């Protein structure tokens, strides 16, 4: 592990446009609730998490993947959701039990988009 998940979760490469849509979607990542996101237009943005500007310069694909899959592996006290973990969660509505918040492809798409945020 070493602070990252090196191997992609899918064989299909991530798609930048789909990743951006997931980041800015209320039905997707909802990332803008906690982070400022470049190119978010007039979407109200949060300030709980660090700004995503420059994240593609600061973190590798593997480091981003670990944070998206299960950020509690890095920080037990984080408020960031585990977007791909399904075990050991509390308070999950029955309709969502056993289902990740984002699919493996969505995780890879979000990583592709985040890696473009270099400034």
Short mmCIF file of N, CA and C in Angstrom, two decimals:
data_model
loop_
_atom_site.label_atom_id
_atom_site.label_comp_id
_atom_site.label_asym_id
_atom_site.label_seq_id
_atom_site.Cartn_x
_atom_site.Cartn_y
_atom_site.Cartn_z
N UNK A 1 0.84 -1.19 0.00
CA UNK A 1 0.00 0.00 0.00
C UNK A 1 0.88 1.25 0.00
N UNK A 2 1.59 1.51 1.10
CA UNK A 2 2.53 2.62 1.17
C UNK A 2 1.91 3.95 0.74
N UNK A 3 0.69 4.23 1.23
CA UNK A 3 0.04 5.50 0.92
C UNK A 3 -0.60 5.58 -0.44
N UNK A 4 -0.71 4.44 -1.11
CA UNK A 4 -1.33 4.47 -2.44
C UNK A 4 -1.85 3.10 -2.83
N UNK A 5 -2.70 3.09 -3.83
CA UNK A 5 -3.13 1.86 -4.50
C UNK A 5 -2.63 2.03 -5.93
N UNK A 6 -1.56 1.32 -6.25
CA UNK A 6 -0.90 1.52 -7.55
C UNK A 6 -1.73 1.04 -8.73
N UNK A 7 -2.33 -0.13 -8.61
CA UNK A 7 -3.03 -0.74 -9.75
C UNK A 7 -4.40 -0.11 -9.98
N UNK A 8 -4.69 0.27 -11.22
CA UNK A 8 -6.04 0.76 -11.54
C UNK A 8 -7.10 -0.29 -11.19
N UNK A 9 -8.30 0.17 -10.90
CA UNK A 9 -9.39 -0.72 -10.54
C UNK A 9 -10.07 -1.32 -11.77
N UNK A 10 -9.76 -0.78 -12.96
CA UNK A 10 -10.38 -1.22 -14.21
C UNK A 10 -9.32 -1.38 -15.29
N UNK A 11 -9.69 -2.06 -16.36
CA UNK A 11 -8.78 -2.15 -17.50
C UNK A 11 -8.98 -0.97 -18.44
N UNK A 12 -10.17 -0.37 -18.43
CA UNK A 12 -10.44 0.80 -19.26
C UNK A 12 -9.83 2.03 -18.60
N UNK A 13 -9.06 2.81 -19.33
CA UNK A 13 -8.49 4.03 -18.75
C UNK A 13 -9.58 4.99 -18.30
N UNK A 14 -9.26 5.82 -17.32
CA UNK A 14 -10.19 6.83 -16.87
C UNK A 14 -10.45 7.86 -17.95
N UNK A 15 -11.65 8.42 -17.93
CA UNK A 15 -12.07 9.43 -18.90
C UNK A 15 -12.20 10.77 -18.18
N UNK A 16 -11.46 11.77 -18.64
CA UNK A 16 -11.41 13.07 -17.98
C UNK A 16 -12.79 13.72 -17.92
N UNK A 17 -13.53 13.73 -19.02
CA UNK A 17 -14.84 14.39 -19.05
C UNK A 17 -15.82 13.71 -18.09
N UNK A 18 -15.83 12.39 -18.09
CA UNK A 18 -16.72 11.67 -17.16
C UNK A 18 -16.29 11.92 -15.72
N UNK A 19 -14.99 12.00 -15.49
CA UNK A 19 -14.49 12.26 -14.15
C UNK A 19 -14.89 13.62 -13.64
N UNK A 20 -14.77 14.63 -14.49
CA UNK A 20 -15.18 15.98 -14.11
C UNK A 20 -16.67 16.00 -13.79
N UNK A 21 -17.46 15.32 -14.62
CA UNK A 21 -18.91 15.26 -14.38
C UNK A 21 -19.21 14.60 -13.04
N UNK A 22 -18.48 13.54 -12.69
CA UNK A 22 -18.70 12.86 -11.41
C UNK A 22 -18.33 13.76 -10.24
N UNK A 23 -17.22 14.48 -10.37
CA UNK A 23 -16.77 15.38 -9.31
C UNK A 23 -17.81 16.47 -9.04
N UNK A 24 -18.43 16.98 -10.10
CA UNK A 24 -19.36 18.10 -9.98
C UNK A 24 -20.82 17.66 -9.91
N UNK A 25 -21.07 16.37 -9.83
CA UNK A 25 -22.44 15.86 -9.84
C UNK A 25 -22.94 15.58 -8.43
N UNK A 26 -24.18 15.95 -8.18
CA UNK A 26 -24.82 15.60 -6.91
C UNK A 26 -25.09 14.10 -6.84
N UNK A 27 -25.22 13.46 -7.99
CA UNK A 27 -25.45 12.01 -8.03
C UNK A 27 -24.14 11.23 -8.11
N UNK A 28 -23.03 11.94 -8.26
CA UNK A 28 -21.73 11.29 -8.37
C UNK A 28 -20.94 11.49 -7.10
N UNK A 29 -19.79 12.10 -7.25
CA UNK A 29 -18.89 12.26 -6.12
C UNK A 29 -19.32 13.31 -5.11
N UNK A 30 -20.05 14.33 -5.60
CA UNK A 30 -20.44 15.41 -4.70
C UNK A 30 -19.23 16.09 -4.06
N UNK A 31 -18.09 16.03 -4.75
CA UNK A 31 -16.83 16.52 -4.19
C UNK A 31 -16.89 18.00 -3.81
N UNK A 32 -17.68 18.76 -4.56
CA UNK A 32 -17.74 20.20 -4.35
C UNK A 32 -18.41 20.58 -3.03
N UNK A 33 -19.06 19.63 -2.37
CA UNK A 33 -19.64 19.93 -1.06
C UNK A 33 -18.55 20.24 -0.04
N UNK A 34 -17.39 19.63 -0.20
CA UNK A 34 -16.30 19.81 0.76
C UNK A 34 -15.05 20.48 0.18
N UNK A 35 -14.91 20.47 -1.14
CA UNK A 35 -13.70 20.99 -1.78
C UNK A 35 -14.05 22.11 -2.76
N UNK A 36 -13.12 23.06 -2.91
CA UNK A 36 -13.23 23.96 -4.04
C UNK A 36 -12.69 23.22 -5.26
N UNK A 37 -13.36 23.40 -6.39
CA UNK A 37 -13.02 22.68 -7.61
C UNK A 37 -12.85 23.69 -8.74
N UNK A 38 -11.69 23.68 -9.41
CA UNK A 38 -11.54 24.56 -10.57
C UNK A 38 -12.61 24.23 -11.62
N UNK A 39 -13.00 25.22 -12.37
CA UNK A 39 -13.98 25.03 -13.45
C UNK A 39 -15.37 24.65 -12.94
N UNK A 40 -15.69 24.98 -11.70
CA UNK A 40 -17.00 24.61 -11.15
C UNK A 40 -18.08 25.61 -11.53
N UNK A 41 -17.68 26.70 -12.21
CA UNK A 41 -18.67 27.70 -12.60
C UNK A 41 -19.28 28.36 -11.39
N UNK A 42 -20.61 28.47 -11.39
CA UNK A 42 -21.30 29.15 -10.28
C UNK A 42 -21.80 28.17 -9.22
N UNK A 43 -21.30 26.93 -9.26
CA UNK A 43 -21.66 25.94 -8.25
C UNK A 43 -21.10 26.38 -6.90
N UNK A 44 -21.94 26.45 -5.86
CA UNK A 44 -21.41 26.78 -4.53
C UNK A 44 -20.43 25.69 -4.09
N UNK A 45 -19.31 26.10 -3.52
CA UNK A 45 -18.25 25.15 -3.17
C UNK A 45 -17.99 25.13 -1.67
N UNK A 46 -17.52 23.98 -1.19
CA UNK A 46 -17.23 23.81 0.23
C UNK A 46 -15.79 24.14 0.57
N UNK A 47 -15.51 24.17 1.87
CA UNK A 47 -14.16 24.46 2.32
C UNK A 47 -13.73 23.55 3.47
N UNK A 48 -14.39 22.40 3.61
CA UNK A 48 -14.03 21.45 4.67
C UNK A 48 -12.73 20.73 4.30
N UNK A 49 -12.64 20.30 3.04
CA UNK A 49 -11.45 19.61 2.56
C UNK A 49 -10.52 20.57 1.84
N UNK A 50 -9.32 20.11 1.50
CA UNK A 50 -8.37 20.97 0.80
C UNK A 50 -8.86 21.30 -0.61
N UNK A 51 -8.46 22.46 -1.14
CA UNK A 51 -8.81 22.80 -2.52
C UNK A 51 -8.26 21.75 -3.48
N UNK A 52 -8.98 21.47 -4.55
CA UNK A 52 -8.51 20.49 -5.52
C UNK A 52 -7.61 21.09 -6.59
N UNK A 53 -7.50 22.41 -6.63
CA UNK A 53 -6.57 23.05 -7.56
C UNK A 53 -5.16 22.54 -7.27
N UNK A 54 -4.46 22.08 -8.28
CA UNK A 54 -3.09 21.61 -8.14
C UNK A 54 -2.93 20.19 -7.61
N UNK A 55 -4.04 19.51 -7.36
CA UNK A 55 -3.95 18.16 -6.79
C UNK A 55 -3.24 17.18 -7.73
N UNK A 56 -3.36 17.40 -9.03
CA UNK A 56 -2.70 16.53 -10.01
C UNK A 56 -1.19 16.69 -10.01
N UNK A 57 -0.72 17.78 -9.47
CA UNK A 57 0.72 18.02 -9.33
C UNK A 57 1.23 17.47 -8.00
N UNK A 58 0.38 17.52 -6.98
CA UNK A 58 0.78 17.12 -5.62
C UNK A 58 0.70 15.62 -5.38
N UNK A 59 -0.27 14.94 -6.01
CA UNK A 59 -0.51 13.52 -5.72
C UNK A 59 -0.46 12.68 -6.99
N UNK A 60 0.02 11.47 -6.87
CA UNK A 60 0.06 10.53 -8.00
C UNK A 60 -1.30 9.86 -8.16
N UNK A 61 -1.48 9.15 -9.26
CA UNK A 61 -2.72 8.40 -9.49
C UNK A 61 -2.95 7.41 -8.34
N UNK A 62 -1.90 6.73 -7.91
CA UNK A 62 -2.03 5.76 -6.82
C UNK A 62 -2.43 6.40 -5.50
N UNK A 63 -1.88 7.58 -5.22
CA UNK A 63 -2.23 8.29 -3.99
C UNK A 63 -3.68 8.77 -4.04
N UNK A 64 -4.10 9.27 -5.19
CA UNK A 64 -5.49 9.69 -5.36
C UNK A 64 -6.43 8.49 -5.22
N UNK A 65 -6.04 7.35 -5.82
CA UNK A 65 -6.87 6.16 -5.77
C UNK A 65 -7.13 5.73 -4.32
N UNK A 66 -6.11 5.71 -3.49
CA UNK A 66 -6.30 5.32 -2.09
C UNK A 66 -7.24 6.29 -1.39
N UNK A 67 -7.07 7.58 -1.62
CA UNK A 67 -7.93 8.58 -0.98
C UNK A 67 -9.38 8.41 -1.40
N UNK A 68 -9.63 8.07 -2.66
CA UNK A 68 -11.00 7.88 -3.13
C UNK A 68 -11.59 6.55 -2.66
N UNK A 69 -10.81 5.50 -2.74
CA UNK A 69 -11.30 4.17 -2.34
C UNK A 69 -11.65 4.17 -0.86
N UNK A 70 -10.74 4.62 -0.02
CA UNK A 70 -10.97 4.60 1.43
C UNK A 70 -9.96 5.50 2.12
N UNK A 71 -10.30 6.76 2.29
CA UNK A 71 -9.37 7.72 2.88
C UNK A 71 -9.11 7.44 4.36
N UNK A 72 -9.92 6.59 5.00
CA UNK A 72 -9.65 6.27 6.41
C UNK A 72 -8.37 5.46 6.58
N UNK A 73 -7.86 4.89 5.50
CA UNK A 73 -6.58 4.18 5.59
C UNK A 73 -5.43 5.15 5.87
N UNK A 74 -5.64 6.42 5.53
CA UNK A 74 -4.62 7.45 5.78
C UNK A 74 -4.93 8.27 7.02
N UNK A 75 -6.22 8.45 7.30
CA UNK A 75 -6.64 9.29 8.42
C UNK A 75 -7.95 8.73 8.97
N UNK A 76 -7.85 8.07 10.11
CA UNK A 76 -9.04 7.44 10.72
C UNK A 76 -10.14 8.44 11.03
N UNK A 77 -9.78 9.70 11.26
CA UNK A 77 -10.76 10.72 11.66
C UNK A 77 -11.31 11.52 10.48
N UNK A 78 -10.97 11.16 9.26
CA UNK A 78 -11.42 11.94 8.10
C UNK A 78 -12.95 11.93 7.99
N UNK A 79 -13.48 13.00 7.43
CA UNK A 79 -14.92 13.05 7.13
C UNK A 79 -15.18 12.70 5.67
N UNK A 80 -14.12 12.49 4.91
CA UNK A 80 -14.28 12.13 3.50
C UNK A 80 -14.86 10.73 3.39
N UNK A 81 -15.90 10.57 2.57
CA UNK A 81 -16.48 9.24 2.40
C UNK A 81 -15.52 8.25 1.76
N UNK A 82 -15.69 7.00 2.10
CA UNK A 82 -14.96 5.91 1.42
C UNK A 82 -15.79 5.59 0.17
N UNK A 83 -15.36 6.07 -0.97
CA UNK A 83 -16.17 5.97 -2.18
C UNK A 83 -16.23 4.56 -2.77
N UNK A 84 -15.32 3.70 -2.38
CA UNK A 84 -15.33 2.35 -2.97
C UNK A 84 -15.35 1.24 -1.93
N UNK A 85 -15.18 1.57 -0.67
CA UNK A 85 -15.24 0.56 0.39
C UNK A 85 -16.69 0.25 0.72
N UNK A 86 -16.99 -1.03 0.96
CA UNK A 86 -18.36 -1.39 1.32
C UNK A 86 -18.45 -2.11 2.67
N UNK A 87 -17.33 -2.54 3.22
CA UNK A 87 -17.34 -3.28 4.48
C UNK A 87 -16.97 -2.38 5.65
N UNK A 88 -17.56 -2.68 6.80
CA UNK A 88 -17.22 -1.95 8.02
C UNK A 88 -17.81 -0.57 8.12
N UNK A 89 -18.82 -0.26 7.32
CA UNK A 89 -19.45 1.05 7.37
C UNK A 89 -20.64 1.00 8.33
N UNK A 90 -20.95 2.14 8.94
CA UNK A 90 -22.08 2.22 9.87
C UNK A 90 -23.11 3.19 9.32
N UNK A 91 -24.37 2.95 9.66
CA UNK A 91 -25.43 3.88 9.30
C UNK A 91 -25.75 3.92 7.83
N UNK A 92 -25.51 2.83 7.12
CA UNK A 92 -25.79 2.78 5.68
C UNK A 92 -27.26 2.39 5.48
N UNK A 93 -27.98 3.15 4.71
CA UNK A 93 -29.38 2.83 4.41
C UNK A 93 -29.44 1.48 3.71
N UNK A 94 -30.44 0.67 4.02
CA UNK A 94 -30.55 -0.67 3.42
C UNK A 94 -30.46 -0.67 1.89
N UNK A 95 -31.01 0.33 1.25
CA UNK A 95 -30.98 0.40 -0.22
C UNK A 95 -29.55 0.53 -0.76
N UNK A 96 -28.63 1.01 0.07
CA UNK A 96 -27.25 1.24 -0.39
C UNK A 96 -26.25 0.23 0.19
N UNK A 97 -26.72 -0.66 1.06
CA UNK A 97 -25.83 -1.63 1.69
C UNK A 97 -25.18 -2.52 0.63
N UNK A 98 -23.86 -2.69 0.75
CA UNK A 98 -23.12 -3.55 -0.16
C UNK A 98 -22.80 -2.93 -1.51
N UNK A 99 -23.09 -1.64 -1.66
CA UNK A 99 -22.83 -0.94 -2.93
C UNK A 99 -21.87 0.22 -2.68
N UNK A 100 -20.82 0.33 -3.49
CA UNK A 100 -19.93 1.48 -3.32
C UNK A 100 -20.61 2.77 -3.79
N UNK A 101 -20.15 3.90 -3.26
CA UNK A 101 -20.69 5.19 -3.69
C UNK A 101 -20.37 5.46 -5.15
N UNK A 102 -19.17 5.08 -5.58
CA UNK A 102 -18.76 5.22 -6.98
C UNK A 102 -18.31 3.86 -7.49
N UNK A 103 -18.57 3.60 -8.78
CA UNK A 103 -18.10 2.36 -9.39
C UNK A 103 -16.59 2.43 -9.60
N UNK A 104 -16.00 1.28 -9.88
CA UNK A 104 -14.56 1.24 -10.17
C UNK A 104 -14.23 2.17 -11.33
N UNK A 105 -15.06 2.16 -12.38
CA UNK A 105 -14.80 3.03 -13.53
C UNK A 105 -14.92 4.50 -13.15
N UNK A 106 -15.90 4.83 -12.32
CA UNK A 106 -16.03 6.22 -11.88
C UNK A 106 -14.82 6.67 -11.07
N UNK A 107 -14.29 5.78 -10.25
CA UNK A 107 -13.07 6.11 -9.49
C UNK A 107 -11.94 6.44 -10.46
N UNK A 108 -11.75 5.60 -11.47
CA UNK A 108 -10.68 5.84 -12.45
C UNK A 108 -10.94 7.10 -13.26
N UNK A 109 -12.20 7.39 -13.57
CA UNK A 109 -12.55 8.62 -14.30
C UNK A 109 -12.23 9.85 -13.45
N UNK A 110 -12.58 9.80 -12.18
CA UNK A 110 -12.29 10.93 -11.28
C UNK A 110 -10.78 11.14 -11.17
N UNK A 111 -10.02 10.06 -11.06
CA UNK A 111 -8.56 10.17 -11.00
C UNK A 111 -8.03 10.84 -12.28
N UNK A 112 -8.54 10.42 -13.44
CA UNK A 112 -8.09 11.02 -14.71
C UNK A 112 -8.34 12.52 -14.70
N UNK A 113 -9.50 12.94 -14.21
CA UNK A 113 -9.80 14.38 -14.14
C UNK A 113 -8.89 15.08 -13.13
N UNK A 114 -8.77 14.51 -11.94
CA UNK A 114 -7.96 15.16 -10.91
C UNK A 114 -6.51 15.33 -11.33
N UNK A 115 -6.00 14.38 -12.11
CA UNK A 115 -4.61 14.50 -12.58
C UNK A 115 -4.42 15.65 -13.56
N UNK A 116 -5.52 16.16 -14.15
CA UNK A 116 -5.41 17.31 -15.05
C UNK A 116 -5.33 18.62 -14.26
N UNK A 117 -5.66 18.60 -12.99
CA UNK A 117 -5.66 19.81 -12.15
C UNK A 117 -4.25 20.05 -11.63
N UNK A 118 -3.45 20.69 -12.45
CA UNK A 118 -2.02 20.86 -12.14
C UNK A 118 -1.70 22.25 -11.60
N UNK A 119 -2.58 23.21 -11.76
CA UNK A 119 -2.31 24.58 -11.28
C UNK A 119 -3.17 24.92 -10.07
#
